[in-house]
CSV table of C-alpha atoms in Angstrom, one decimal:
chain,number,residue,atom,x,y,z
H,23,UNK,CA,21.4,22.2,5.4
H,24,UNK,CA,25.0,21.7,5.4
H,25,UNK,CA,27.9,19.7,7.7
H,26,UNK,CA,31.4,19.7,7.5
H,27,UNK,CA,33.5,16.6,6.8
H,28,UNK,CA,35.4,15.1,10.1
H,29,UNK,CA,38.7,16.6,8.8
H,30,UNK,CA,37.3,19.9,8.1
H,31,UNK,CA,38.3,20.1,4.4
H,32,UNK,CA,35.1,19.6,2.8
H,33,UNK,CA,31.5,21.1,3.3
H,34,UNK,CA,28.7,19.0,2.4
H,35,UNK,CA,25.2,20.5,1.6
H,36,UNK,CA,21.8,19.9,-0.1
H,37,UNK,CA,21.2,21.7,-3.2
H,38,UNK,CA,17.5,22.2,-3.1
H,39,UNK,CA,16.0,19.2,-1.0
H,40,UNK,CA,17.4,16.2,-2.8
H,41,UNK,CA,20.7,16.9,-4.3
H,42,UNK,CA,23.8,16.2,-2.1
H,43,UNK,CA,26.8,18.1,-2.9
H,44,UNK,CA,30.3,18.7,-1.4
H,45,UNK,CA,32.5,21.5,-1.9
H,46,UNK,CA,36.2,22.1,-0.6
H,47,UNK,CA,36.7,24.7,2.0
H,48,UNK,CA,39.6,25.8,-0.1
H,49,UNK,CA,37.5,26.7,-2.9
H,50,UNK,CA,36.6,25.2,-6.2
H,51,UNK,CA,33.9,23.6,-8.3
H,52,UNK,CA,31.2,21.6,-6.2
H,53,UNK,CA,30.9,17.9,-6.7
H,54,UNK,CA,27.8,16.0,-6.8
H,55,UNK,CA,27.8,13.2,-4.3
H,56,UNK,CA,24.3,11.8,-5.2
H,57,UNK,CA,20.9,12.3,-5.9
H,58,UNK,CA,18.3,11.2,-3.2
H,59,UNK,CA,15.8,10.6,-6.1
H,60,UNK,CA,12.1,11.0,-4.7
H,61,UNK,CA,13.3,11.5,-1.0
H,62,UNK,CA,13.6,15.0,0.6
H,63,UNK,CA,16.5,15.6,2.8
H,64,UNK,CA,16.0,16.3,6.4
H,65,UNK,CA,19.2,17.3,7.9
H,66,UNK,CA,22.9,16.0,7.2
H,67,UNK,CA,25.7,14.8,9.5
H,68,UNK,CA,29.1,13.5,8.7
H,69,UNK,CA,30.4,11.4,11.5
H,70,UNK,CA,33.0,9.4,9.7
H,71,UNK,CA,35.2,10.4,6.9
H,72,UNK,CA,33.7,7.9,4.2
H,73,UNK,CA,30.1,8.3,5.1
H,74,UNK,CA,27.5,11.3,5.1
H,75,UNK,CA,24.0,10.5,6.8
H,76,UNK,CA,21.2,12.1,5.5
H,77,UNK,CA,17.7,12.4,7.5
H,78,UNK,CA,14.6,11.3,5.6
H,79,UNK,CA,11.0,10.3,6.2
H,80,UNK,CA,11.8,6.8,5.1
H,81,UNK,CA,14.6,6.4,7.4
H,82,UNK,CA,18.3,7.6,7.9
H,83,UNK,CA,20.4,7.3,4.8
H,84,UNK,CA,23.9,6.6,4.5
H,85,UNK,CA,25.9,7.9,1.5
H,86,UNK,CA,29.4,7.3,0.5
H,87,UNK,CA,31.2,10.5,0.8
H,88,UNK,CA,32.9,10.1,-2.5
H,89,UNK,CA,29.8,9.3,-4.3
H,90,UNK,CA,27.3,6.5,-4.7
H,91,UNK,CA,24.0,5.4,-3.9
H,92,UNK,CA,21.9,6.4,-0.7
H,93,UNK,CA,20.9,3.5,1.1
H,94,UNK,CA,18.4,3.5,4.2
H,95,UNK,CA,19.8,2.1,7.3
H,96,UNK,CA,17.3,-0.5,8.3
H,97,UNK,CA,16.3,-1.0,12.0
H,98,UNK,CA,14.5,-3.3,14.2
H,99,UNK,CA,12.4,-0.9,15.9
H,100,UNK,CA,8.8,-0.7,15.6
H,101,UNK,CA,7.2,2.7,14.7
H,102,UNK,CA,10.5,4.0,13.2
H,103,UNK,CA,9.6,4.0,9.7
H,104,UNK,CA,8.8,7.5,9.2
H,105,UNK,CA,10.3,10.8,9.9
H,106,UNK,CA,14.0,10.2,11.0
H,107,UNK,CA,15.3,13.9,10.9
H,108,UNK,CA,18.3,16.2,11.7
H,109,UNK,CA,21.1,13.6,12.5
H,110,UNK,CA,24.2,14.4,14.7
H,111,UNK,CA,26.9,11.9,15.4
H,112,UNK,CA,27.6,11.2,19.1
H,113,UNK,CA,31.4,11.6,19.8
H,114,UNK,CA,33.5,8.5,20.3
H,115,UNK,CA,30.6,6.2,19.3
H,116,UNK,CA,29.1,4.8,16.1
H,117,UNK,CA,25.7,6.2,17.1
H,118,UNK,CA,23.3,9.1,15.8
H,119,UNK,CA,21.1,11.4,17.7
H,120,UNK,CA,18.1,12.4,15.7
H,121,UNK,CA,14.7,13.3,15.9
H,122,UNK,CA,11.9,10.7,15.3
H,123,UNK,CA,8.5,11.8,14.1
H,124,UNK,CA,6.2,12.6,11.2
H,125,UNK,CA,4.7,15.8,10.3
H,126,UNK,CA,1.6,15.5,12.6
H,127,UNK,CA,3.1,17.4,15.6
H,128,UNK,CA,5.2,20.6,16.0
H,129,UNK,CA,7.8,18.4,18.1
H,130,UNK,CA,9.3,14.8,17.5
H,131,UNK,CA,10.9,13.0,20.1
H,132,UNK,CA,14.8,12.5,20.5
H,133,UNK,CA,16.0,9.2,19.5
H,134,UNK,CA,19.3,7.0,19.1
H,135,UNK,CA,20.5,4.7,16.2
H,136,UNK,CA,23.5,2.4,16.9
H,137,UNK,CA,24.7,2.0,13.2
H,138,UNK,CA,26.7,-1.2,14.1
H,139,UNK,CA,23.6,-2.9,15.6
H,140,UNK,CA,20.8,-0.9,13.7
H,141,UNK,CA,19.1,-0.7,16.9
H,142,UNK,CA,17.1,2.5,17.4
H,143,UNK,CA,15.3,3.6,20.6
H,144,UNK,CA,13.1,6.7,21.0
H,145,UNK,CA,12.7,8.8,24.1
H,146,UNK,CA,9.9,10.7,25.6
H,147,UNK,CA,11.9,14.0,25.2
H,148,UNK,CA,9.8,16.2,23.0
H,149,UNK,CA,12.4,17.9,20.5
H,150,UNK,CA,12.4,19.7,17.1
H,151,UNK,CA,16.1,19.0,16.7
H,152,UNK,CA,19.1,17.7,18.6
H,153,UNK,CA,22.5,19.9,18.5
H,154,UNK,CA,25.0,17.1,19.8
H,155,UNK,CA,26.3,15.6,23.0
H,156,UNK,CA,28.9,17.2,25.1
H,157,UNK,CA,29.8,17.2,28.8
H,158,UNK,CA,27.7,14.5,29.4
H,159,UNK,CA,24.5,16.3,28.2
H,160,UNK,CA,22.3,15.8,25.1
H,161,UNK,CA,21.7,19.0,23.9
H,162,UNK,CA,18.3,19.9,21.8
H,163,UNK,CA,15.9,22.6,20.7
H,164,UNK,CA,12.2,22.4,21.4
H,165,UNK,CA,9.1,23.3,19.3
H,166,UNK,CA,9.2,26.8,21.5
H,167,UNK,CA,12.8,27.6,20.8
H,168,UNK,CA,14.3,26.8,23.8
H,169,UNK,CA,17.7,25.2,24.0
H,170,UNK,CA,17.6,22.2,26.4
H,171,UNK,CA,20.1,19.8,27.8
H,172,UNK,CA,19.4,16.6,29.7
H,173,UNK,CA,21.8,14.3,31.2
H,174,UNK,CA,23.0,11.4,28.8
H,175,UNK,CA,24.6,8.2,29.7
H,176,UNK,CA,27.4,7.7,27.0
H,177,UNK,CA,27.4,3.9,27.5
H,178,UNK,CA,23.7,3.2,27.5
H,179,UNK,CA,23.2,6.0,25.1
H,180,UNK,CA,20.1,7.3,26.5
H,181,UNK,CA,18.9,10.4,28.5
H,182,UNK,CA,19.2,9.6,32.2
H,183,UNK,CA,17.8,12.6,34.1
H,184,UNK,CA,15.5,15.9,33.7
H,185,UNK,CA,16.3,18.4,31.2
H,186,UNK,CA,17.0,22.1,31.8
H,187,UNK,CA,17.0,25.0,29.8
H,188,UNK,CA,20.1,26.5,28.6
H,189,UNK,CA,19.1,29.2,25.9
H,190,UNK,CA,16.0,30.6,24.4
H,191,UNK,CA,14.2,32.1,21.5
H,192,UNK,CA,15.9,30.0,18.8
H,193,UNK,CA,14.1,30.2,15.4
H,194,UNK,CA,12.8,26.7,15.1
H,195,UNK,CA,10.0,24.5,13.7
H,196,UNK,CA,9.5,20.8,13.1
H,197,UNK,CA,9.5,21.1,9.4
H,198,UNK,CA,12.5,23.1,9.0
H,199,UNK,CA,14.5,22.3,12.2
H,200,UNK,CA,16.3,24.9,14.3
H,201,UNK,CA,18.4,27.5,13.4
H,202,UNK,CA,21.3,26.6,15.8
H,203,UNK,CA,24.6,24.7,15.5
H,204,UNK,CA,27.2,23.6,18.4
H,205,UNK,CA,30.7,23.0,16.7
H,206,UNK,CA,33.0,20.2,18.1
H,207,UNK,CA,35.1,22.8,20.0
H,208,UNK,CA,32.2,24.2,22.0
H,209,UNK,CA,31.0,27.3,20.3
H,210,UNK,CA,27.3,27.8,20.0
H,211,UNK,CA,25.7,30.0,16.9
H,212,UNK,CA,22.1,30.4,16.5
H,213,UNK,CA,19.6,32.7,14.8
H,214,UNK,CA,17.5,34.3,17.9
H,215,UNK,CA,13.9,35.7,17.3
H,216,UNK,CA,10.4,34.5,16.4
H,217,UNK,CA,8.7,32.7,13.4
H,218,UNK,CA,5.4,34.8,13.8
H,219,UNK,CA,3.9,35.8,10.5
H,220,UNK,CA,1.1,38.4,9.5
H,221,UNK,CA,-1.5,37.5,7.0
H,222,UNK,CA,-1.6,39.9,4.1
H,223,UNK,CA,-3.7,40.6,1.2
H,224,UNK,CA,-1.0,40.9,-1.6
H,225,UNK,CA,-1.2,42.1,-5.2
H,226,UNK,CA,1.7,42.6,-7.6
H,227,UNK,CA,4.7,44.0,-5.1
H,228,UNK,CA,2.1,45.8,-2.7
H,229,UNK,CA,0.7,44.1,0.4
H,230,UNK,CA,-1.8,45.1,3.0
H,231,UNK,CA,-1.9,43.5,6.4
H,232,UNK,CA,-5.1,41.9,7.8
H,233,UNK,CA,-6.2,43.5,11.0
H,234,UNK,CA,-4.5,40.5,13.1
H,235,UNK,CA,-1.4,40.6,15.3
H,236,UNK,CA,1.5,38.5,14.2
H,237,UNK,CA,1.4,35.0,15.4
H,238,UNK,CA,2.5,31.6,14.2
H,239,UNK,CA,-0.1,31.2,11.6
H,240,UNK,CA,-0.3,28.5,8.9
H,241,UNK,CA,-2.3,27.4,6.0
H,242,UNK,CA,-5.0,29.9,5.7
H,243,UNK,CA,-8.3,28.8,4.0
H,244,UNK,CA,-11.2,31.1,3.1
H,245,UNK,CA,-15.0,29.8,3.7
H,246,UNK,CA,-17.0,29.2,0.6
H,247,UNK,CA,-18.6,32.7,1.0
H,248,UNK,CA,-15.3,34.2,1.9
H,249,UNK,CA,-16.5,36.0,5.0
H,250,UNK,CA,-14.1,33.8,7.3
H,251,UNK,CA,-10.6,32.5,7.3
H,252,UNK,CA,-9.5,29.3,8.9
H,253,UNK,CA,-5.8,29.1,10.2
H,254,UNK,CA,-3.7,26.7,12.2
H,255,UNK,CA,-1.8,28.5,14.9
H,256,UNK,CA,1.1,27.1,16.6
H,257,UNK,CA,1.7,27.7,20.3
H,258,UNK,CA,3.9,25.9,22.6
H,259,UNK,CA,4.2,22.3,21.6
H,260,UNK,CA,0.8,22.1,19.9
H,261,UNK,CA,-1.0,23.7,17.0
H,262,UNK,CA,-4.8,24.4,16.8
H,263,UNK,CA,-7.4,25.5,14.4
H,264,UNK,CA,-8.7,29.0,14.5
H,265,UNK,CA,-11.4,31.0,12.9
H,266,UNK,CA,-11.1,34.6,11.9
H,267,UNK,CA,-14.5,36.4,11.1
H,268,UNK,CA,-13.7,39.3,8.7
H,269,UNK,CA,-16.9,41.1,9.2
H,270,UNK,CA,-16.5,41.2,13.1
H,271,UNK,CA,-12.8,41.3,13.2
H,272,UNK,CA,-12.8,38.3,15.7
H,273,UNK,CA,-10.5,35.5,15.9
H,274,UNK,CA,-11.8,32.4,17.7
H,275,UNK,CA,-10.3,29.2,18.8
H,276,UNK,CA,-12.1,26.0,17.3
H,277,UNK,CA,-10.1,23.0,18.4
H,278,UNK,CA,-9.1,22.5,22.1
H,279,UNK,CA,-7.6,19.0,22.2
H,280,UNK,CA,-4.7,17.0,20.9
H,281,UNK,CA,-2.4,18.6,17.8
H,282,UNK,CA,-4.4,20.2,14.9
H,283,UNK,CA,-3.3,21.3,11.6
H,284,UNK,CA,-4.4,22.1,8.1
H,285,UNK,CA,-8.1,23.1,8.2
H,286,UNK,CA,-10.2,22.8,5.1
H,287,UNK,CA,-14.0,24.0,4.9
H,288,UNK,CA,-16.8,21.7,3.8
H,289,UNK,CA,-18.5,22.8,0.7
H,290,UNK,CA,-21.4,24.2,2.6
H,291,UNK,CA,-19.3,26.2,4.9
H,292,UNK,CA,-20.9,24.7,8.1
H,293,UNK,CA,-18.1,22.6,9.1
H,294,UNK,CA,-14.2,22.5,9.1
H,295,UNK,CA,-12.2,19.3,8.6
H,296,UNK,CA,-8.7,19.1,9.9
H,297,UNK,CA,-5.8,16.6,10.9
H,298,UNK,CA,-5.8,15.8,14.5
H,299,UNK,CA,-3.2,13.9,16.7
H,300,UNK,CA,-4.4,12.8,19.9
H,301,UNK,CA,-2.1,10.6,21.7
H,302,UNK,CA,-0.1,8.4,19.2
H,303,UNK,CA,-3.2,8.3,16.8
H,304,UNK,CA,-3.7,10.7,13.6
H,305,UNK,CA,-7.2,11.1,12.6
H,306,UNK,CA,-9.4,13.5,10.3
H,307,UNK,CA,-11.7,15.3,12.4
H,308,UNK,CA,-14.8,17.5,11.7
H,309,UNK,CA,-16.2,20.2,13.5
H,310,UNK,CA,-18.8,22.8,13.3
H,311,UNK,CA,-17.2,26.1,12.0
H,312,UNK,CA,-19.1,28.2,14.6
H,313,UNK,CA,-17.9,26.1,17.6
H,314,UNK,CA,-21.6,25.2,18.4
H,315,UNK,CA,-20.3,21.5,19.0
H,316,UNK,CA,-17.2,19.6,19.7
H,317,UNK,CA,-15.1,17.9,17.0
H,318,UNK,CA,-16.0,14.4,16.0
H,319,UNK,CA,-13.8,11.7,14.3
H,320,UNK,CA,-14.5,11.6,10.4
H,321,UNK,CA,-11.9,9.2,9.3
H,322,UNK,CA,-9.1,7.3,10.7
H,323,UNK,CA,-6.5,6.5,8.1
H,324,UNK,CA,-4.4,3.2,7.9
H,325,UNK,CA,-1.3,5.2,7.1
H,326,UNK,CA,0.1,8.6,7.9
H,327,UNK,CA,-1.9,11.3,6.0
H,328,UNK,CA,-0.6,14.8,5.4
H,329,UNK,CA,-3.3,16.5,3.7
H,330,UNK,CA,-7.1,15.8,3.7
H,331,UNK,CA,-10.0,17.8,2.0
H,332,UNK,CA,-13.5,17.1,0.8
H,333,UNK,CA,-14.5,16.8,-2.6
H,334,UNK,CA,-17.1,19.2,-4.0
H,335,UNK,CA,-19.9,17.1,-3.4
H,336,UNK,CA,-18.9,16.2,0.1
H,337,UNK,CA,-19.1,12.5,-0.6
H,338,UNK,CA,-15.4,11.6,-0.6
H,339,UNK,CA,-12.1,12.5,1.1
H,340,UNK,CA,-9.3,13.2,-0.9
H,341,UNK,CA,-6.0,12.5,1.1
H,342,UNK,CA,-2.3,12.9,0.4
H,343,UNK,CA,-0.3,9.9,2.0
H,344,UNK,CA,3.3,10.1,3.4
H,345,UNK,CA,6.0,7.9,2.2
H,346,UNK,CA,5.6,4.2,1.8
H,347,UNK,CA,7.4,1.0,0.9
H,348,UNK,CA,5.8,1.6,-2.5
H,349,UNK,CA,5.5,5.0,-3.3
H,350,UNK,CA,7.0,8.4,-1.8
H,351,UNK,CA,3.7,10.3,-1.8
H,352,UNK,CA,0.5,9.5,-3.4
H,353,UNK,CA,-3.1,11.1,-3.6
H,354,UNK,CA,-5.8,8.9,-3.1
H,355,UNK,CA,-9.9,8.9,-2.5
H,356,UNK,CA,-11.9,7.5,0.3
H,357,UNK,CA,-15.6,7.5,-0.4
H,358,UNK,CA,-17.6,8.3,3.1
H,359,UNK,CA,-20.4,6.0,2.4
H,360,UNK,CA,-20.3,2.4,2.1
H,361,UNK,CA,-17.0,0.3,2.6
H,362,UNK,CA,-14.6,3.3,2.6
H,363,UNK,CA,-12.2,1.5,0.2
H,364,UNK,CA,-9.2,3.7,-0.4
H,365,UNK,CA,-8.9,4.4,-4.3
H,366,UNK,CA,-5.8,5.6,-5.9
H,367,UNK,CA,-6.2,8.9,-7.8
H,368,UNK,CA,-2.6,9.9,-8.8
H,369,UNK,CA,-0.2,7.2,-7.4
H,370,UNK,CA,3.4,6.4,-8.7
H,371,UNK,CA,7.2,6.5,-7.9
H,372,UNK,CA,7.4,10.6,-8.3
H,373,UNK,CA,6.0,12.8,-5.2
H,374,UNK,CA,2.3,13.6,-5.9
H,375,UNK,CA,1.3,16.4,-3.5
H,376,UNK,CA,-1.0,19.1,-2.6
H,377,UNK,CA,-4.5,18.0,-4.6
H,378,UNK,CA,-7.0,20.7,-5.1
H,379,UNK,CA,-10.3,19.7,-6.9
H,380,UNK,CA,-11.9,22.0,-9.4
H,381,UNK,CA,-15.2,23.8,-8.3
H,382,UNK,CA,-17.3,21.8,-10.7
H,383,UNK,CA,-15.5,18.5,-9.4
H,384,UNK,CA,-14.5,17.2,-12.7
H,385,UNK,CA,-10.5,17.9,-12.5
H,386,UNK,CA,-7.9,17.7,-9.9
H,387,UNK,CA,-4.7,20.0,-10.0
H,388,UNK,CA,-1.5,18.6,-8.1
H,389,UNK,CA,2.1,19.2,-8.1
H,390,UNK,CA,4.6,16.2,-9.0
H,391,UNK,CA,8.2,16.1,-9.5
H,392,UNK,CA,7.9,13.3,-12.2
H,393,UNK,CA,10.1,15.7,-14.4
H,394,UNK,CA,13.0,16.3,-11.8
H,395,UNK,CA,11.3,19.4,-10.3
H,396,UNK,CA,7.9,20.2,-9.0
H,397,UNK,CA,5.4,21.5,-11.8
H,398,UNK,CA,1.7,21.8,-11.5
H,399,UNK,CA,-0.6,19.2,-13.5
H,400,UNK,CA,-4.3,18.8,-14.1
H,401,UNK,CA,-6.1,15.6,-14.8
H,402,UNK,CA,-9.7,14.2,-14.6
H,403,UNK,CA,-11.2,13.6,-11.5
H,404,UNK,CA,-12.0,11.1,-10.1
H,405,UNK,CA,-11.6,8.8,-13.1
H,406,UNK,CA,-8.3,8.3,-14.6
H,407,UNK,CA,-7.0,10.1,-17.8
H,408,UNK,CA,-4.6,11.9,-19.7
H,409,UNK,CA,-3.0,14.8,-17.5
H,410,UNK,CA,-1.8,18.4,-18.7
H,411,UNK,CA,1.6,19.9,-17.6
H,412,UNK,CA,0.4,23.5,-16.8
H,413,UNK,CA,4.0,24.8,-15.9
H,414,UNK,CA,7.3,24.2,-17.4
H,415,UNK,CA,9.6,26.4,-15.2
H,416,UNK,CA,8.6,25.1,-11.8
H,417,UNK,CA,5.4,25.5,-9.7
H,418,UNK,CA,4.0,24.4,-6.5
H,419,UNK,CA,0.7,25.0,-4.3
H,420,UNK,CA,-2.3,25.1,-7.1
H,421,UNK,CA,-5.4,26.8,-6.0
H,422,UNK,CA,-8.6,27.0,-8.1
H,423,UNK,CA,-10.3,30.4,-8.3
H,424,UNK,CA,-14.2,29.9,-7.1
H,425,UNK,CA,-15.3,30.3,-10.7
H,426,UNK,CA,-12.8,27.4,-11.9
H,427,UNK,CA,-11.5,29.7,-14.6
H,428,UNK,CA,-8.1,30.4,-13.2
H,429,UNK,CA,-5.6,28.3,-11.6
H,430,UNK,CA,-3.0,29.9,-9.4
H,431,UNK,CA,0.3,28.5,-8.1
H,432,UNK,CA,3.6,29.4,-6.2
H,433,UNK,CA,6.5,30.3,-8.4
H,434,UNK,CA,10.0,29.3,-7.7
H,435,UNK,CA,10.7,32.8,-6.5
H,436,UNK,CA,7.9,32.7,-3.6
H,437,UNK,CA,5.3,34.7,-5.6
H,438,UNK,CA,2.1,33.6,-7.1
H,439,UNK,CA,1.4,33.1,-10.9
H,440,UNK,CA,-2.1,32.7,-12.7
H,441,UNK,CA,-3.3,30.7,-15.7
H,442,UNK,CA,-6.6,31.2,-17.2
H,443,UNK,CA,-8.3,27.7,-17.8
H,444,UNK,CA,-11.1,26.0,-19.2
H,445,UNK,CA,-12.1,23.1,-17.0
H,446,UNK,CA,-15.3,21.5,-18.6
H,447,UNK,CA,-15.5,18.5,-20.9
H,448,UNK,CA,-11.9,19.1,-21.8
H,449,UNK,CA,-9.2,21.1,-20.0
H,450,UNK,CA,-7.2,23.7,-21.9
H,451,UNK,CA,-5.1,26.5,-20.5
H,452,UNK,CA,-3.7,30.0,-21.6
H,453,UNK,CA,-0.6,31.7,-20.9
H,454,UNK,CA,1.0,32.2,-17.5
H,455,UNK,CA,1.2,35.7,-15.7
H,456,UNK,CA,2.8,36.9,-12.5
H,457,UNK,CA,0.2,38.4,-10.0
H,458,UNK,CA,1.9,38.5,-7.0
H,459,UNK,CA,5.8,39.3,-6.3
H,460,UNK,CA,7.7,39.2,-3.1
H,461,UNK,CA,9.1,36.9,-0.4
H,462,UNK,CA,6.5,35.3,1.4
H,463,UNK,CA,6.0,31.8,3.3
H,464,UNK,CA,6.1,28.9,1.3
H,465,UNK,CA,5.4,25.4,2.7
H,466,UNK,CA,6.5,22.2,1.1
H,467,UNK,CA,3.8,20.0,2.2
H,468,UNK,CA,0.6,22.0,2.1
H,469,UNK,CA,-0.8,25.3,0.4
H,470,UNK,CA,0.3,28.2,2.5
H,471,UNK,CA,-1.8,31.0,0.8
H,472,UNK,CA,-5.5,30.9,-0.5
H,473,UNK,CA,-7.7,33.0,-2.9
H,474,UNK,CA,-11.0,34.5,-1.8
H,475,UNK,CA,-14.0,34.4,-4.0
H,476,UNK,CA,-13.6,38.0,-5.0
H,477,UNK,CA,-9.8,37.0,-6.3
H,478,UNK,CA,-8.0,38.6,-3.3
H,479,UNK,CA,-4.7,36.6,-2.7
H,480,UNK,CA,-4.0,36.1,1.1
H,481,UNK,CA,-0.5,35.1,1.9
H,482,UNK,CA,1.6,34.9,4.9
H,483,UNK,CA,4.7,37.2,5.4
H,484,UNK,CA,7.3,36.9,8.1
H,485,UNK,CA,6.9,39.5,10.9
H,486,UNK,CA,10.8,39.5,11.6
H,487,UNK,CA,12.2,42.6,12.9
H,488,UNK,CA,14.0,41.4,15.9
H,489,UNK,CA,15.9,38.7,14.3
H,490,UNK,CA,19.8,38.4,15.2
H,491,UNK,CA,22.8,36.0,15.1
H,492,UNK,CA,24.2,35.0,18.2
H,493,UNK,CA,27.7,33.4,18.5
H,494,UNK,CA,28.7,32.1,22.0
H,495,UNK,CA,32.4,31.2,22.2
H,496,UNK,CA,33.4,28.7,24.9
H,497,UNK,CA,29.7,27.6,25.5
H,498,UNK,CA,30.6,24.1,26.2
H,499,UNK,CA,32.0,25.6,29.6
H,500,UNK,CA,29.0,27.6,30.1
H,501,UNK,CA,26.9,24.5,29.6
H,502,UNK,CA,28.9,22.5,32.2
H,503,UNK,CA,28.3,25.4,34.9
H,504,UNK,CA,24.6,25.7,34.1
H,505,UNK,CA,23.9,22.0,34.4
H,506,UNK,CA,26.2,21.5,37.5
H,507,UNK,CA,23.6,23.4,39.3
H,508,UNK,CA,20.9,21.0,38.3
């Protein structure tokens, strides 16, 4: 995530996800511009010399280029609170093109914000990230990796026609944007390839692939007995839940409607719950794991939810919310019986994410950046109590072993470490040790690996192989020629 200043003398970039810095193109020390505090940055734009724009869940932020506090640009557009990402300036205007939407779908929608009036408009144009506006065309990338161009009215600041494809095979996904850039002079640069991954069992530096072809797998989850694995698999503009039976080596699709992500098993292994977006509504669905019946809505949250799992007694849902006006990320609990009153579990001004309940139901592990970086914490569940900080050099994605005696987590290097714990009447832990090293897929919003009942660790490894960088000079002229044939 980086952008050049309008005069070309500076390069601004995000150090990690929330420290904005700049460095002179002539060299020298980098300068810290601002900390985004408890907000992750999702794209940068530097449309005018004195202001840098940062995309974020809570809205586009304006940051003084010479340093100062970030400020969310308020809008009067309903439904635009969450997810304003990957901004690019529109030449000759004070407007910004961006993608609007939360994490509930592989695509968001193109949107425009006029900074002078603070009026935003969202269009029915599915997109992962915009690349810019040139030659009367808004250029953007879809979830399928296609570069599209749609006629764009520079006066009304809106798309006016049907899009056409002008390039393809760009590596893109909604969480990480598109690996593509168009310069003001009309040069197109992008990374061509596929984002497919291969599930592998890993130990130390060794990895053994599962008997599955590489696809856009995500968030693997073992069934309680370890015989099946639930995945989300993205395809086109949607994602679905699939179940792999390790005994028969068959991969079966479970969900068939809407956009479905982040499966979790019920404690008895008979059902799978998952987040499902159907139309504009996000809900938590439950479905028999063998596909013997269609899914049914288990819970309709009143705010955007990014993680959902059942407590070990199956009587409550544990949820992780998105940004709100009060807090950036919180962990809450909803009883499935009675009045379903939402109860805070871990809430505060820091990010509290990736909740995992111990097998005996007495403790909750989670990650938080309250210290300034993500670390793993454990505290009593469901009642409040003193927390223990398990890591001290960074950690994410906690996972309990099935016997509750080991807590696994991802290291800053992308591997997996383990800690022996006692989680009964009191919680104690021993020394940390690395168990997997190597470069594996990391998810900043939900665990991207799992540990089987027998202790085997399943991770996702990028398939790669055919990735290459493409640079097209004078691409603006090529764009004009292609769109003229529309």
